[in-house]
Coordinates of C-alpha atoms in Angstrom, one line a residue:
Chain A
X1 CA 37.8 22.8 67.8
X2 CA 36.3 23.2 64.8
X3 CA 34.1 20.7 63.1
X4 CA 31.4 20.0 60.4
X5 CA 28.5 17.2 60.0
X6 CA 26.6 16.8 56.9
X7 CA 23.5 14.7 57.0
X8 CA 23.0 12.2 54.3
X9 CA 26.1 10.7 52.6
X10 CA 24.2 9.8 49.7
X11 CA 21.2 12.5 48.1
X12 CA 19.2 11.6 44.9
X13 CA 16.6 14.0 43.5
X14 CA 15.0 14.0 40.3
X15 CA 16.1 16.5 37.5
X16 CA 14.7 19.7 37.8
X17 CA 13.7 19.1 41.5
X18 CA 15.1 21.0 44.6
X19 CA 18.3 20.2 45.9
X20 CA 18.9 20.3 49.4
X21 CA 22.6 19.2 50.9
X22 CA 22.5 19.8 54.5
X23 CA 25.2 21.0 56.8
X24 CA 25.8 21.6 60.6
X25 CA 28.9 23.3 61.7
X26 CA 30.5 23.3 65.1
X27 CA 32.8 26.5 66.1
X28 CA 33.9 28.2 69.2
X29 CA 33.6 32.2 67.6
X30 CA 32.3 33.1 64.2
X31 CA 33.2 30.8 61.4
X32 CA 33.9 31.1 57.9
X33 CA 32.0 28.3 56.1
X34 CA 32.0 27.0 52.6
X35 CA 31.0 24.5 50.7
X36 CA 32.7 22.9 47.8
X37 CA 32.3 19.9 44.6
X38 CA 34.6 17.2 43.3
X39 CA 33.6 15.4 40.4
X40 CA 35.6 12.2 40.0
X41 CA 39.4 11.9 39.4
X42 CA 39.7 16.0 40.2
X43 CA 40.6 18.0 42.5
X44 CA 37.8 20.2 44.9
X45 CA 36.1 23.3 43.6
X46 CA 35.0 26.3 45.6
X47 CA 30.7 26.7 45.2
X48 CA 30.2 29.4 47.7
X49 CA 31.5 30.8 50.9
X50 CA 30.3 32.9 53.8
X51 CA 32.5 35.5 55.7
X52 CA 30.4 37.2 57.9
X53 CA 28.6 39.4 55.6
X54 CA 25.6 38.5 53.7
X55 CA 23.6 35.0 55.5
X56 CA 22.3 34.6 52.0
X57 CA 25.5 33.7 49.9
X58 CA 25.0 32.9 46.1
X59 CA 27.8 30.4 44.6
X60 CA 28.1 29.6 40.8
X61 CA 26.2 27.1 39.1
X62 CA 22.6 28.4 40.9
X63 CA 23.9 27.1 44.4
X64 CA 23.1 29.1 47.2
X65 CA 23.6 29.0 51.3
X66 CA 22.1 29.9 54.1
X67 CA 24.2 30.8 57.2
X68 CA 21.5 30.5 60.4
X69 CA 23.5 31.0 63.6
X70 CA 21.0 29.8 65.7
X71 CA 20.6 26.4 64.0
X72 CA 24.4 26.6 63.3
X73 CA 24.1 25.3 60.0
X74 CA 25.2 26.5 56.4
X75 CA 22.8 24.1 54.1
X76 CA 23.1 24.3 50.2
X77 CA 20.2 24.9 47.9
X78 CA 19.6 24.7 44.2
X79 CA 16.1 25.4 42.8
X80 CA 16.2 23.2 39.7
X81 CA 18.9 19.9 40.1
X82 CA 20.6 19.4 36.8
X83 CA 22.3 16.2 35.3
X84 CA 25.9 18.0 35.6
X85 CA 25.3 18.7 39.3
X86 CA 26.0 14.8 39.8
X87 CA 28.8 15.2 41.7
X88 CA 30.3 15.2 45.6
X89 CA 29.6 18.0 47.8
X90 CA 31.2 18.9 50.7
X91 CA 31.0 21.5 53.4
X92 CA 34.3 22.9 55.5
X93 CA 34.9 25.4 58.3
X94 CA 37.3 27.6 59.3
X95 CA 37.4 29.4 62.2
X96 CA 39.6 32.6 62.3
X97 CA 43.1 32.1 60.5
X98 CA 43.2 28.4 61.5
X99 CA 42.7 25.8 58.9
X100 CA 39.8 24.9 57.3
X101 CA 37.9 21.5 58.2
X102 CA 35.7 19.6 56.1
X103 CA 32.9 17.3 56.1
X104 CA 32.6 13.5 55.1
X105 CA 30.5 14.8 51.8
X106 CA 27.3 14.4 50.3
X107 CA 27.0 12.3 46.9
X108 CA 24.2 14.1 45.0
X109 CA 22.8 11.7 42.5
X110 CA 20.1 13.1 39.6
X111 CA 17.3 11.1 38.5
X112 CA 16.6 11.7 34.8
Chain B
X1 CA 47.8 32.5 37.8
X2 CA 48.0 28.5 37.1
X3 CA 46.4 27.3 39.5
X4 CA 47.7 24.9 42.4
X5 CA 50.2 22.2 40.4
X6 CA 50.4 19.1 41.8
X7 CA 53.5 16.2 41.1
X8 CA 52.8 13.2 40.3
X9 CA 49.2 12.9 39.6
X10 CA 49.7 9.4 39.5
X11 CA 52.2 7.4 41.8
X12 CA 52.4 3.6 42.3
X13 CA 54.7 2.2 45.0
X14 CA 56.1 -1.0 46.5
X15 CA 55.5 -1.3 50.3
X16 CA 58.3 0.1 52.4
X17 CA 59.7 2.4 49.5
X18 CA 59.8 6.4 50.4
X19 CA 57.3 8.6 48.0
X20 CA 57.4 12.2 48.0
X21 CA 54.9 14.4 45.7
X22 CA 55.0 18.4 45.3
X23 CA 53.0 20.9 45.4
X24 CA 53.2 24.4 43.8
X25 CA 50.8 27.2 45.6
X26 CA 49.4 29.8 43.7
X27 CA 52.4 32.4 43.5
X28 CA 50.6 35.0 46.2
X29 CA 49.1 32.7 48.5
X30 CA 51.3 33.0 51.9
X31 CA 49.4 29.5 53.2
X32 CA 49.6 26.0 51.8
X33 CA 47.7 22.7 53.1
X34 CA 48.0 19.2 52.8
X35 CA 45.0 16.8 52.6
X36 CA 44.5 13.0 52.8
X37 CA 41.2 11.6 50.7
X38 CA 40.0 8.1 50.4
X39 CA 37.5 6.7 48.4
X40 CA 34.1 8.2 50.0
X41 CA 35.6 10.4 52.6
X42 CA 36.3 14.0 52.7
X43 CA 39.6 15.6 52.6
X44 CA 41.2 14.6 56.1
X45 CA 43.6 17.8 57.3
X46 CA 47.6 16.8 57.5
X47 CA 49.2 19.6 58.1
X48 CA 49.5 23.3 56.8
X49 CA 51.7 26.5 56.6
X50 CA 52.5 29.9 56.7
X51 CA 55.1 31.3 54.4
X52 CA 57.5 28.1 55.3
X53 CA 56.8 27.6 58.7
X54 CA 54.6 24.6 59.4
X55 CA 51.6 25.8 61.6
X56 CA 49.8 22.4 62.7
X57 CA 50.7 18.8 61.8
X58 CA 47.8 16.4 62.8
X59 CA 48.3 14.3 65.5
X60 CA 46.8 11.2 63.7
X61 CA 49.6 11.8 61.3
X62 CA 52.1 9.0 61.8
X63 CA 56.1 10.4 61.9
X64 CA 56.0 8.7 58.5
X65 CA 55.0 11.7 56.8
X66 CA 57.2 14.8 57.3
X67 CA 56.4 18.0 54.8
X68 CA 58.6 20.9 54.1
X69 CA 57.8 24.5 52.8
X70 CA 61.8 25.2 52.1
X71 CA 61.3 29.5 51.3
X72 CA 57.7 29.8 51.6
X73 CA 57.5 28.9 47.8
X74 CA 56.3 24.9 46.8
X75 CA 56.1 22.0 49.3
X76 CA 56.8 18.3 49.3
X77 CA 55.4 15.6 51.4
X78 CA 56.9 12.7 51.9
X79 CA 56.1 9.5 53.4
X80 CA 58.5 6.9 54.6
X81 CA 58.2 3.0 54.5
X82 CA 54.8 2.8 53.0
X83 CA 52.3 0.9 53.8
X84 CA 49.0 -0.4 51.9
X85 CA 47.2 2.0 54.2
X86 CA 48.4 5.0 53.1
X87 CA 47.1 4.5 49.6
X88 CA 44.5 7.5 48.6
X89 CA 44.7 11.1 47.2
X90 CA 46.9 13.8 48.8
X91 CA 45.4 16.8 48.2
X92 CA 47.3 20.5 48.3
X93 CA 45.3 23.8 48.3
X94 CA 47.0 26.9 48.8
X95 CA 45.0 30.0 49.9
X96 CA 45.7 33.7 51.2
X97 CA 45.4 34.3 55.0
X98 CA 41.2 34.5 55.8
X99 CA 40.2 33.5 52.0
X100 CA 39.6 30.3 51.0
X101 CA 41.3 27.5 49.7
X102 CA 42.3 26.7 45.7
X103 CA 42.8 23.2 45.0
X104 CA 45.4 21.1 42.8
X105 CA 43.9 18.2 41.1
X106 CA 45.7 15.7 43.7
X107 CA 48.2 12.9 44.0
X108 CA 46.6 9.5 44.0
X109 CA 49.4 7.2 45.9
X110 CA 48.9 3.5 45.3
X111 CA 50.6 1.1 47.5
X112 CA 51.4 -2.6 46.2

């Protein structure tokens, strides 16, 4: 079955710093990964996702992922951490048509 | 296209008393999933469907909760007897077959 760790349930980086939200996935045949943010009270919002085309996916808000098969893992990147990218992160998996699996999350917290 | 609608977004409850919240799918999307959050967790998986027939109910899922897809359209959970534990945010995302998932803005259930 299907499952995802993320490392780190808490991240802080100063603003205008690197983000790095890491993410290890677990799946018996190719996956489709994605990673997601919930700011408080709502619901989850879709950042990026991978479906077996491009390893290098680009999301909205300058978030991108890197899909490395050999390290199964799918971690998310920003170049420049902003004070609206406070927010929980979280990384899911599907495999095939099944459902889709998520991680415990990652609260990102940014430094002023 | 609304979105994922989500009824209540509030619900308080005594203990023992029988909830049930909706859910309304984005109008195309044939699969629709149910999610369990509490406070610094990711969205545990419940149970999901195809059109209206339920694909996979979690087996941590006590025979409390029972969810329905009646013509492939919205879907209601329910829960039975509730207990304190079951407090948290029920989460519905709907999503085409291989895509991903769209979000509602959740349920939060608070049991007294």
């Amino acid at each position: 079955a299907q499952s995802v760790t993320q490392l780190g349930s808490h991240v802080s980086v100063s603003e205008g710093a690197l983000v790095l939200l890491r993410c290890n996935y677990s799946s018996s045949v190719p996956p489709y990964l994605f990673w997601y943010v919930q700011y408080p009270n709502q619901g989850l919002q879709l950042l990026l996702k991978y479906t077996s085309a491009a390893t290098l996916v680009k999301g909205i808000n300058g978030f991108e992922a890197e899909f490395k098969k050999s390290e199964t893992s799918f971690h998310l990147t920003k170049p420049s951490a902003h004070m609206s990218d406070a927010a929980e992160y979280f990384c899911a998996v599907r495999e095939g048509d099944d459902k889709i699996i998520f991680g415990k999350g990652t609260r990102l917290h940014i430094l002023p | 296209d609304t979105g994922v609608s989500q009824n209540p977004r509030h619900k308080i409850t005594k203990r023992g008393q029988n909830v049930t919240f909706r859910c309304d799918p984005i109008s195309e999307h044939n699969r629709l999933y149910w999610y369990r959050q509490t406070l610094g967790q990711g969205p545990e998986f419940l149970t999901y469907f195809q059109n209206e027939a339920q694909l996979e109910k979690s087996r941590l899922l006590s025979d409390r909760f029972s969810a329905e897809r009646p013509k492939g359209s919205f879907s209601t959970l329910e829960i039975q007897r509730t207990e304190q534990g079951d407090s948290a945010m029920y989460l519905c995302a709907s999503s085409r077959t291989y895509t991903e998932a769209f979000f509602g803005q959740g349920t939060r259930l608070t049991v007294v």
